[in-house]
Amino acid sequence: MIVMKFGGTSVESAAAIEHVAQIVNERKAQRPIVVVSAMGKTTNRLLEAARLAVGGKREEALEKVASLREYHHAEADDYGAATLIDQHFDELSELVRGLAILGELTPRSIDAISSFGERISSRIVALVLGAKHIDSRTVIVTDDRHTMAAPLYAETYRRLKDAPWGDITVMGGFIAATMDGVTSTLGRGGSDFTASIVGAGVDADEIQIWTDVDGMLTCDPTVVKGGRRVKSLSFAEAAELAYFGAKVLHPSTVAPAIEKNIPVLILNSRRSHVAGTRITAEGPVTKDVAKSIACKKTITLVNIQSTRMLMAHGFLRRIFEIFDRHQTPVDMIATSEVSVSLTIDNTDHLDAIAEELREFSQVDIEQDKAVVCLVGDNIRWQSGVAHRVFRALESVNVRMISQGASLRNLGLVVAQADLVQAVSLLHQEFFTEVDPEVFE
Ligand code: ADP
Ligand code: ASP
Ligand code: MG
């Protein structure tokens, strides 16, 4: 069996879905399980509708839902999907009306709303393919941390093993349910994660992530164009790139694949003849230092200084306890005896965190920063990488540098305004002359 995941742009229209059907049918002998995202930007629209509804803008919210309904009808009625679309949108409209009355949006209701995209798209794609449909909420079981639920693997794998797979089966990505059957989601971009959970659960031969780019590129195309396709990566490199912002792969995707040692491929649904990127346990043997540059476009730098803590132990523990208590992951850190600089992505609890930190230290917060990460297994074996980085970035003010404990990642914090320049200079330095075996 193989798992084939198609993202939002790959199923955004009737034409796109027919193209997907062609790609899937060509691989029918491998008994594909097709995991699909919501059509186009549906998830964003659903969340907008939910926010409008609780923000006292009931009519605007319902208009959003109505225009989404029209969009689905326009693209899928020809395949006999009109009734199922109406059934789902009737239920969704009810939910939005309910939210408007309650005036409150809980993580659980966010999941209820945002699940509709995949619930509908997966049924439409199943119709177009004439394939079996399985509701992901009956097989992917998660904890109840709504909007970023984690799979309960033992139960999920058990259900996946026993599921009644067809020759071709279609499921929605992103959506799942708790043990009690309450709808949950795996976090934004989570359909990739669904694909790898399913792949691991059925011991698939391959997990294919079909998207709108030729594969993992040597830099983020939304920041700097002209990156090359990376033909192969190790699991560790892919995980690092995904974590530090390469949106083409959800950061959790790699873990289930590693566990069962299943290759993950990134492929372009618009250019299916391109070989894409192959991600396996062992990366290719190459002399190139780095494989790609990832970036996070908006991060916050927190500088913590405490002269009182000079020579005292427990400084770091106190700091991390605070971030931990507020469920705020720290991405990069650099320390000296009495000062610590760290970066965070999620600033929801920053005020509370800063207040607690100020009880024993001086805190200075810098917004509008970006992280740039040079990633490659070879970074750890090569000397002079940092020297090359700083020489290339002579004209850019680097606020912080950290070589990850994994040693396959060299991370830099720069001002957001310098991001494009920093990425293009690094790209020039590390990807002008490269091994054609690994890069195209
Ligand atoms: P999908 O809807 O198929 O899941 P996403 O938008 O989530 O697609 O991911 C694909 C996008 O990831 C690309 O269009 C590209 O803009 C972005 N991206 C960021 N970094 C990279 C990278 N290093 N290589 C390829 N794509 C990247
Ligand atoms: N539709 C979901 C999202 O937009 C999941 C996904 O596309 O991977 O986040
Ligand atoms: Mg995605």
Short mmCIF file of C-alpha atoms and ligand atoms in Angstrom, two decimals:
data_model
loop_
_atom_site.label_atom_id
_atom_site.label_comp_id
_atom_site.label_asym_id
_atom_site.label_seq_id
_atom_site.Cartn_x
_atom_site.Cartn_y
_atom_site.Cartn_z
CA MET A 1 0.00 0.00 0.00
CA ILE A 2 0.99 3.62 -0.42
CA VAL A 3 -0.34 6.80 1.13
CA MET A 4 -0.85 9.78 -1.19
CA LYS A 5 -1.60 13.13 0.44
CA PHE A 6 -2.89 16.03 -1.65
CA GLY A 7 -2.82 19.57 -0.20
CA GLY A 8 -5.33 22.39 -0.58
CA THR A 9 -4.15 23.73 -3.94
CA SER A 10 -4.06 20.19 -5.36
CA VAL A 11 -7.82 19.85 -4.74
CA GLU A 12 -8.90 23.49 -5.13
CA SER A 13 -11.04 23.02 -8.27
CA ALA A 14 -12.79 20.42 -10.40
CA ALA A 15 -9.87 20.48 -12.83
CA ALA A 16 -7.33 20.02 -10.03
CA ILE A 17 -9.32 17.12 -8.53
CA GLU A 18 -9.54 15.41 -11.92
CA HIS A 19 -5.81 15.72 -12.22
CA VAL A 20 -5.47 14.13 -8.78
CA ALA A 21 -7.75 11.31 -9.91
CA GLN A 22 -5.48 10.67 -12.86
CA ILE A 23 -2.36 10.58 -10.67
CA VAL A 24 -4.06 8.23 -8.19
CA ASN A 25 -5.50 5.91 -10.85
CA GLU A 26 -2.06 5.46 -12.38
CA ARG A 27 -0.97 4.00 -9.04
CA LYS A 28 -4.03 1.87 -8.37
CA ALA A 29 -2.00 -1.33 -8.25
CA GLN A 30 -0.37 -0.06 -5.06
CA ARG A 31 -3.75 0.23 -3.28
CA PRO A 32 -3.42 3.93 -2.49
CA ILE A 33 -4.89 5.54 0.59
CA VAL A 34 -5.56 9.09 -0.51
CA VAL A 35 -5.44 11.75 2.22
CA VAL A 36 -6.81 15.13 1.18
CA SER A 37 -6.82 18.62 2.62
CA ALA A 38 -9.76 21.00 2.48
CA MET A 39 -10.29 22.56 -0.95
CA GLY A 40 -8.15 25.65 -1.56
CA LYS A 41 -8.23 28.08 1.35
CA THR A 42 -11.39 26.62 2.92
CA THR A 43 -9.89 26.16 6.40
CA ASN A 44 -8.92 29.84 6.60
CA ARG A 45 -12.42 30.87 5.51
CA LEU A 46 -14.05 28.60 8.09
CA LEU A 47 -11.96 30.09 10.86
CA GLU A 48 -12.78 33.60 9.65
CA ALA A 49 -16.49 32.74 9.75
CA ALA A 50 -16.14 31.42 13.30
CA ARG A 51 -14.37 34.58 14.45
CA LEU A 52 -16.99 36.81 12.82
CA ALA A 53 -19.78 34.83 14.44
CA VAL A 54 -18.44 35.21 17.97
CA GLY A 55 -17.44 38.81 17.28
CA GLY A 56 -21.06 39.88 16.87
CA LYS A 57 -20.99 39.76 13.07
CA ARG A 58 -23.46 36.97 12.55
CA GLU A 59 -24.63 38.01 9.08
CA GLU A 60 -21.09 38.41 7.74
CA ALA A 61 -20.22 35.01 9.17
CA LEU A 62 -23.21 33.39 7.46
CA GLU A 63 -22.32 35.14 4.19
CA LYS A 64 -18.85 33.61 4.38
CA VAL A 65 -20.38 30.19 4.88
CA ALA A 66 -22.78 30.79 1.99
CA SER A 67 -19.98 31.76 -0.37
CA LEU A 68 -18.01 28.66 0.65
CA ARG A 69 -21.11 26.60 -0.07
CA GLU A 70 -21.36 28.14 -3.54
CA TYR A 71 -17.69 27.50 -4.20
CA HIS A 72 -18.09 23.80 -3.36
CA HIS A 73 -21.23 23.51 -5.46
CA ALA A 74 -19.58 25.20 -8.42
CA GLU A 75 -16.62 22.84 -8.37
CA ALA A 76 -18.28 19.56 -7.41
CA ASP A 77 -21.97 19.41 -8.35
CA ASP A 78 -21.09 17.78 -11.65
CA TYR A 79 -19.82 14.75 -9.72
CA GLY A 80 -23.09 14.21 -7.85
CA ALA A 81 -21.93 15.96 -4.71
CA ALA A 82 -24.74 18.53 -4.41
CA THR A 83 -26.65 16.72 -1.65
CA LEU A 84 -23.67 15.94 0.51
CA ILE A 85 -22.46 19.52 0.17
CA ASP A 86 -25.83 20.87 1.29
CA GLN A 87 -26.07 18.45 4.20
CA HIS A 88 -22.68 19.51 5.49
CA PHE A 89 -23.26 23.21 4.96
CA ASP A 90 -26.65 23.07 6.68
CA GLU A 91 -24.97 21.57 9.72
CA LEU A 92 -22.14 24.12 9.51
CA SER A 93 -24.59 27.05 9.31
CA GLU A 94 -26.35 25.76 12.43
CA LEU A 95 -23.05 25.63 14.23
CA VAL A 96 -22.17 29.18 13.18
CA ARG A 97 -25.56 30.44 14.37
CA GLY A 98 -24.94 28.69 17.68
CA LEU A 99 -21.54 30.35 18.01
CA ALA A 100 -23.08 33.75 17.33
CA ILE A 101 -25.47 33.20 20.24
CA LEU A 102 -22.76 31.92 22.58
CA GLY A 103 -20.32 34.67 21.62
CA GLU A 104 -17.42 32.49 22.69
CA LEU A 105 -14.97 30.43 20.70
CA THR A 106 -13.40 27.47 22.51
CA PRO A 107 -10.66 25.28 21.03
CA ARG A 108 -13.21 22.49 20.86
CA SER A 109 -15.65 24.57 18.79
CA ILE A 110 -12.81 25.80 16.56
CA ASP A 111 -12.13 22.13 15.74
CA ALA A 112 -15.82 21.44 15.12
CA ILE A 113 -15.90 24.27 12.57
CA SER A 114 -12.53 23.78 10.90
CA SER A 115 -13.17 20.05 10.40
CA PHE A 116 -15.80 20.76 7.75
CA GLY A 117 -13.26 21.50 5.03
CA GLU A 118 -11.77 18.00 5.07
CA ARG A 119 -15.06 16.29 5.87
CA ILE A 120 -16.47 17.68 2.63
CA SER A 121 -13.40 17.57 0.38
CA SER A 122 -12.68 13.94 1.20
CA ARG A 123 -16.21 12.88 0.26
CA ILE A 124 -16.03 14.85 -2.98
CA VAL A 125 -12.69 13.31 -3.96
CA ALA A 126 -14.02 9.84 -3.11
CA LEU A 127 -16.97 10.47 -5.44
CA VAL A 128 -14.75 11.65 -8.27
CA LEU A 129 -12.48 8.62 -7.85
CA GLY A 130 -15.35 6.19 -7.34
CA ALA A 131 -13.38 5.13 -4.28
CA LYS A 132 -14.17 4.05 -0.75
CA HIS A 133 -14.40 6.80 1.86
CA ILE A 134 -13.34 6.40 5.46
CA ASP A 135 -14.11 9.14 7.98
CA SER A 136 -10.76 9.91 9.60
CA ARG A 137 -12.52 10.56 12.87
CA THR A 138 -13.24 6.87 13.17
CA VAL A 139 -9.60 5.81 12.87
CA ILE A 140 -7.34 8.65 14.07
CA VAL A 141 -7.73 8.96 17.84
CA THR A 142 -6.19 11.88 19.71
CA ASP A 143 -5.97 13.44 23.14
CA ASP A 144 -8.26 16.38 23.84
CA ARG A 145 -5.82 19.21 23.26
CA HIS A 146 -8.12 20.72 20.67
CA THR A 147 -6.60 22.62 17.71
CA MET A 148 -3.28 20.81 18.22
CA ALA A 149 -4.26 17.36 19.35
CA ALA A 150 -1.69 14.57 19.55
CA PRO A 151 -2.49 11.08 18.29
CA LEU A 152 -2.92 8.23 20.74
CA TYR A 153 -0.79 5.90 18.69
CA ALA A 154 -1.62 2.47 20.11
CA GLU A 155 -5.37 2.92 19.63
CA THR A 156 -4.95 4.68 16.28
CA TYR A 157 -2.66 1.99 14.86
CA ARG A 158 -5.02 -0.72 16.07
CA ARG A 159 -7.93 0.92 14.26
CA LEU A 160 -5.90 1.56 11.12
CA LYS A 161 -4.84 -2.08 11.00
CA ASP A 162 -8.48 -3.20 11.14
CA ALA A 163 -9.94 -0.56 8.82
CA PRO A 164 -11.86 -1.82 5.76
CA TRP A 165 -9.53 -0.44 3.08
CA GLY A 166 -10.69 -0.48 -0.52
CA ASP A 167 -8.60 -0.71 -3.69
CA ILE A 168 -8.50 3.07 -3.41
CA THR A 169 -9.57 4.75 -0.16
CA VAL A 170 -10.01 8.45 0.49
CA MET A 171 -9.76 10.11 3.90
CA GLY A 172 -9.66 13.69 5.14
CA GLY A 173 -6.36 14.91 6.54
CA PHE A 174 -6.08 17.12 9.64
CA ILE A 175 -9.24 15.83 11.34
CA ALA A 176 -9.50 13.22 14.06
CA ALA A 177 -11.53 12.51 17.18
CA THR A 178 -10.92 11.99 20.86
CA MET A 179 -11.63 8.68 22.61
CA ASP A 180 -15.09 10.07 23.36
CA GLY A 181 -15.70 10.73 19.67
CA VAL A 182 -15.40 14.53 19.87
CA THR A 183 -13.95 16.04 16.68
CA SER A 184 -10.35 17.23 17.05
CA THR A 185 -7.66 18.47 14.67
CA LEU A 186 -3.91 17.93 14.42
CA GLY A 187 -2.98 21.61 14.00
CA ARG A 188 -2.71 23.82 10.93
CA GLY A 189 -1.07 22.06 8.02
CA GLY A 190 -1.78 18.75 9.79
CA SER A 191 -2.85 16.74 6.75
CA ASP A 192 0.79 15.81 6.13
CA PHE A 193 0.84 14.40 9.67
CA THR A 194 -2.34 12.40 8.99
CA ALA A 195 -0.64 10.88 5.96
CA SER A 196 2.35 9.72 7.94
CA ILE A 197 0.25 8.40 10.84
CA VAL A 198 -1.80 6.38 8.35
CA GLY A 199 1.34 5.27 6.52
CA ALA A 200 2.89 4.00 9.74
CA GLY A 201 -0.39 2.41 10.85
CA VAL A 202 -0.79 0.32 7.70
CA ASP A 203 2.95 -0.24 7.16
CA ALA A 204 2.80 1.53 3.81
CA ASP A 205 5.63 1.18 1.31
CA GLU A 206 5.75 4.91 0.79
CA ILE A 207 4.21 8.15 2.08
CA GLN A 208 3.78 10.62 -0.78
CA ILE A 209 3.11 14.29 -0.03
CA TRP A 210 1.74 15.82 -3.24
CA THR A 211 1.83 19.62 -3.21
CA ASP A 212 2.38 22.72 -5.36
CA VAL A 213 6.20 22.75 -5.54
CA ASP A 214 8.70 20.32 -7.08
CA GLY A 215 9.90 19.10 -3.69
CA MET A 216 11.97 20.51 -0.85
CA LEU A 217 13.78 23.46 -2.38
CA THR A 218 17.09 24.91 -1.22
CA CYS A 219 15.24 27.96 0.11
CA ASP A 220 11.70 29.03 0.90
CA PRO A 221 10.22 30.19 -2.43
CA THR A 222 8.01 32.72 -0.66
CA VAL A 223 11.18 34.45 0.56
CA VAL A 224 13.70 33.97 -2.24
CA LYS A 225 12.91 32.53 -5.65
CA GLY A 226 15.24 30.37 -7.69
CA GLY A 227 15.96 27.66 -5.14
CA ARG A 228 17.01 24.26 -6.45
CA ARG A 229 15.18 21.01 -5.86
CA VAL A 230 16.83 18.83 -3.22
CA LYS A 231 16.57 15.28 -4.54
CA SER A 232 17.10 13.53 -1.25
CA LEU A 233 17.21 14.29 2.43
CA SER A 234 17.60 12.34 5.65
CA PHE A 235 14.69 12.14 8.07
CA ALA A 236 16.66 14.27 10.52
CA GLU A 237 17.30 17.00 7.96
CA ALA A 238 13.66 17.06 6.87
CA ALA A 239 12.46 17.25 10.48
CA GLU A 240 14.80 20.15 11.20
CA LEU A 241 13.74 22.04 8.06
CA ALA A 242 10.07 21.49 8.79
CA TYR A 243 10.46 22.63 12.37
CA PHE A 244 12.27 25.80 11.33
CA GLY A 245 9.65 26.88 8.85
CA ALA A 246 9.74 24.83 5.62
CA LYS A 247 5.95 24.75 5.38
CA VAL A 248 6.00 22.13 2.64
CA LEU A 249 6.17 19.52 5.42
CA HIS A 250 4.31 19.69 8.74
CA PRO A 251 6.94 19.33 11.52
CA SER A 252 5.33 16.21 13.00
CA THR A 253 5.25 14.33 9.69
CA VAL A 254 8.63 12.70 9.96
CA ALA A 255 8.28 10.97 13.35
CA PRO A 256 5.86 8.15 12.41
CA ALA A 257 7.82 7.54 9.20
CA ILE A 258 11.06 7.18 11.16
CA GLU A 259 9.48 4.73 13.55
CA LYS A 260 8.51 2.37 10.73
CA ASN A 261 11.33 3.42 8.38
CA ILE A 262 8.97 4.39 5.56
CA PRO A 263 10.30 6.71 2.82
CA VAL A 264 8.51 10.06 2.53
CA LEU A 265 8.33 11.70 -0.89
CA ILE A 266 7.45 15.30 -1.68
CA LEU A 267 5.96 15.57 -5.17
CA ASN A 268 4.35 18.24 -7.36
CA SER A 269 0.74 17.45 -8.31
CA ARG A 270 0.97 19.88 -11.23
CA ARG A 271 4.22 18.38 -12.54
CA SER A 272 3.89 14.74 -11.64
CA HIS A 273 6.79 13.71 -13.89
CA VAL A 274 9.30 15.48 -11.59
CA ALA A 275 11.02 13.05 -9.21
CA GLY A 276 10.51 15.31 -6.17
CA THR A 277 12.36 14.87 -2.88
CA ARG A 278 12.96 11.50 -1.31
CA ILE A 279 13.34 11.46 2.47
CA THR A 280 14.84 8.35 4.05
CA ALA A 281 16.78 7.32 7.15
CA GLU A 282 20.15 7.71 5.49
CA GLY A 283 20.65 10.89 3.55
CA PRO A 284 22.74 10.70 0.39
CA VAL A 285 26.51 10.80 0.59
CA THR A 286 27.57 14.23 -0.57
CA LYS A 287 30.29 16.76 0.11
CA ASP A 288 27.86 19.67 0.20
CA VAL A 289 27.66 21.35 3.56
CA ALA A 290 23.98 22.21 3.63
CA LYS A 291 20.78 20.90 2.08
CA SER A 292 18.47 23.86 2.45
CA ILE A 293 17.76 27.12 4.24
CA ALA A 294 14.59 27.31 6.29
CA CYS A 295 13.16 30.42 7.87
CA LYS A 296 10.55 31.59 10.29
CA LYS A 297 9.42 35.00 9.15
CA THR A 298 8.04 36.28 12.44
CA ILE A 299 9.59 35.39 15.72
CA THR A 300 10.20 37.19 19.01
CA LEU A 301 13.57 37.41 20.69
CA VAL A 302 13.52 37.43 24.48
CA ASN A 303 16.67 38.60 26.27
CA ILE A 304 16.87 37.73 29.95
CA GLN A 305 19.60 39.07 32.18
CA SER A 306 20.12 38.59 35.87
CA THR A 307 23.23 39.78 37.69
CA ARG A 308 21.74 38.34 40.84
CA MET A 309 22.06 34.92 39.31
CA LEU A 310 25.81 35.32 38.76
CA MET A 311 27.39 32.04 39.89
CA ALA A 312 24.05 30.83 41.19
CA HIS A 313 22.75 27.55 39.88
CA GLY A 314 19.19 27.01 38.76
CA PHE A 315 18.94 30.13 36.57
CA LEU A 316 18.12 28.21 33.42
CA ARG A 317 15.78 25.88 35.23
CA ARG A 318 13.77 28.81 36.57
CA ILE A 319 13.56 30.34 33.12
CA PHE A 320 12.45 27.19 31.35
CA GLU A 321 9.95 26.30 34.03
CA ILE A 322 8.16 29.53 33.24
CA PHE A 323 8.04 28.91 29.49
CA ASP A 324 6.96 25.36 30.17
CA ARG A 325 4.15 26.36 32.50
CA HIS A 326 2.82 28.69 29.82
CA GLN A 327 3.10 25.96 27.16
CA THR A 328 5.34 28.12 25.02
CA PRO A 329 8.02 26.26 23.07
CA VAL A 330 11.46 27.82 22.85
CA ASP A 331 13.12 27.41 19.44
CA MET A 332 16.65 28.72 19.74
CA ILE A 333 18.75 29.69 22.71
CA ALA A 334 22.11 31.28 23.40
CA THR A 335 23.48 31.78 26.90
CA SER A 336 26.28 33.35 28.84
CA GLU A 337 26.77 33.29 32.60
CA VAL A 338 24.06 35.78 33.50
CA SER A 339 22.13 36.28 30.33
CA VAL A 340 20.03 34.14 28.09
CA SER A 341 18.58 35.00 24.70
CA LEU A 342 15.89 32.84 23.25
CA THR A 343 13.38 32.89 20.45
CA ILE A 344 9.71 32.02 20.55
CA ASP A 345 7.12 31.64 17.85
CA ASN A 346 3.95 31.75 19.92
CA THR A 347 3.50 35.01 21.84
CA ASP A 348 0.04 34.25 23.27
CA HIS A 349 1.38 34.11 26.82
CA LEU A 350 4.34 36.47 26.45
CA ASP A 351 3.03 39.13 28.85
CA ALA A 352 2.51 36.62 31.64
CA ILE A 353 5.89 35.03 30.95
CA ALA A 354 7.69 38.38 31.01
CA GLU A 355 6.03 39.31 34.28
CA GLU A 356 7.25 36.14 35.97
CA LEU A 357 10.74 36.48 34.50
CA ARG A 358 10.96 40.04 35.82
CA GLU A 359 10.69 38.72 39.37
CA PHE A 360 14.35 37.74 39.16
CA SER A 361 15.76 39.30 36.00
CA GLN A 362 15.72 42.11 33.49
CA VAL A 363 13.72 41.25 30.41
CA ASP A 364 14.00 42.86 27.04
CA ILE A 365 11.71 41.81 24.22
CA GLU A 366 12.54 42.34 20.55
CA GLN A 367 9.75 41.86 18.05
CA ASP A 368 9.91 41.85 14.23
CA LYS A 369 12.70 39.32 14.10
CA ALA A 370 13.17 36.34 11.84
CA VAL A 371 15.07 33.08 12.14
CA VAL A 372 17.18 31.75 9.29
CA CYS A 373 18.45 28.17 9.55
CA LEU A 374 21.07 26.51 7.46
CA VAL A 375 20.38 22.77 7.67
CA GLY A 376 22.40 19.75 6.61
CA ASP A 377 23.77 16.58 8.19
CA ASN A 378 27.25 17.56 7.02
CA ILE A 379 27.38 20.80 8.99
CA ARG A 380 28.74 18.90 11.96
CA TRP A 381 31.64 17.40 10.01
CA GLN A 382 32.79 20.56 8.27
CA SER A 383 34.98 23.17 9.81
CA GLY A 384 34.63 26.82 8.92
CA VAL A 385 30.90 26.79 8.29
CA ALA A 386 30.28 29.63 10.74
CA HIS A 387 33.10 31.57 9.13
CA ARG A 388 31.47 31.21 5.69
CA VAL A 389 28.11 32.24 7.14
CA PHE A 390 29.49 35.42 8.71
CA ARG A 391 31.54 36.30 5.64
CA ALA A 392 28.44 35.95 3.47
CA LEU A 393 26.38 38.00 5.89
CA GLU A 394 28.92 40.78 6.36
CA SER A 395 26.34 43.42 5.48
CA VAL A 396 23.62 42.00 7.74
CA ASN A 397 23.29 42.56 11.47
CA VAL A 398 23.05 39.10 13.04
CA ARG A 399 21.35 39.41 16.45
CA MET A 400 21.97 35.89 17.66
CA ILE A 401 23.53 32.69 16.42
CA SER A 402 23.09 29.17 17.65
CA GLN A 403 24.30 25.85 16.43
CA GLY A 404 21.61 23.38 17.39
CA ALA A 405 22.47 20.48 19.64
CA SER A 406 21.82 18.25 16.67
CA LEU A 407 24.77 19.99 14.98
CA ARG A 408 23.00 19.75 11.66
CA ASN A 409 21.50 23.18 12.06
CA LEU A 410 23.05 26.61 12.18
CA GLY A 411 20.47 29.19 13.18
CA LEU A 412 20.61 32.97 13.02
CA VAL A 413 18.29 35.68 14.21
CA VAL A 414 18.05 38.76 12.00
CA ALA A 415 15.68 41.70 11.71
CA GLN A 416 12.61 40.87 9.67
CA ALA A 417 13.57 43.65 7.29
CA ASP A 418 16.88 41.84 6.56
CA LEU A 419 15.36 38.40 5.99
CA VAL A 420 15.28 38.38 2.20
CA GLN A 421 18.82 39.70 1.95
CA ALA A 422 20.13 37.21 4.53
CA VAL A 423 18.55 34.24 2.77
CA SER A 424 19.73 35.26 -0.67
CA LEU A 425 23.30 35.89 0.50
CA LEU A 426 23.43 32.53 2.28
CA HIS A 427 21.87 30.83 -0.71
CA GLN A 428 24.52 32.30 -2.99
CA GLU A 429 27.28 31.18 -0.65
CA PHE A 430 26.11 27.60 -0.11
CA PHE A 431 24.13 26.66 -3.22
CA THR A 432 25.92 28.18 -6.19
CA GLU A 433 28.08 25.15 -6.85
CA VAL A 434 26.47 21.94 -5.68
CA ASP A 435 26.57 18.20 -6.23
CA PRO A 436 24.25 17.39 -9.18
CA GLU A 437 23.59 13.98 -7.61
CA VAL A 438 21.74 15.67 -4.76
CA PHE A 439 20.48 18.96 -6.20
CA GLU A 440 18.81 19.87 -9.46
P1 ADP B 1 -0.16 22.02 0.79
O1 ADP B 1 -1.42 22.83 0.72
O2 ADP B 1 0.04 21.14 -0.40
O3 ADP B 1 -0.02 21.30 2.09
P2 ADP B 1 1.63 24.07 1.73
O4 ADP B 1 1.29 25.46 1.33
O5 ADP B 1 1.31 23.65 3.11
O6 ADP B 1 1.01 23.08 0.66
O7 ADP B 1 3.19 23.80 1.51
C1 ADP B 1 3.78 24.07 0.25
C2 ADP B 1 4.45 25.42 0.29
O8 ADP B 1 5.55 25.38 1.20
C3 ADP B 1 5.09 25.85 -1.00
O9 ADP B 1 4.15 26.40 -1.89
C4 ADP B 1 6.13 26.84 -0.52
O10 ADP B 1 5.66 28.16 -0.62
C5 ADP B 1 6.33 26.53 0.97
N1 ADP B 1 7.74 26.27 1.31
C6 ADP B 1 8.39 26.84 2.34
N2 ADP B 1 9.66 26.44 2.39
C7 ADP B 1 9.84 25.57 1.36
C8 ADP B 1 10.96 24.83 0.87
N3 ADP B 1 12.16 24.87 1.45
N4 ADP B 1 10.78 24.07 -0.23
C9 ADP B 1 9.57 24.00 -0.84
N5 ADP B 1 8.49 24.69 -0.42
C10 ADP B 1 8.61 25.47 0.66
N1 ASP B 2 -6.73 22.19 5.86
C1 ASP B 2 -5.82 22.24 7.00
C2 ASP B 2 -5.13 23.58 7.05
O1 ASP B 2 -5.34 24.40 6.17
C3 ASP B 2 -4.85 21.10 7.02
C4 ASP B 2 -3.91 21.01 5.84
O2 ASP B 2 -4.18 21.59 4.80
O3 ASP B 2 -2.89 20.35 5.97
O4 ASP B 2 -4.41 23.83 7.97
MG MG B 3 0.59 21.92 4.01
#
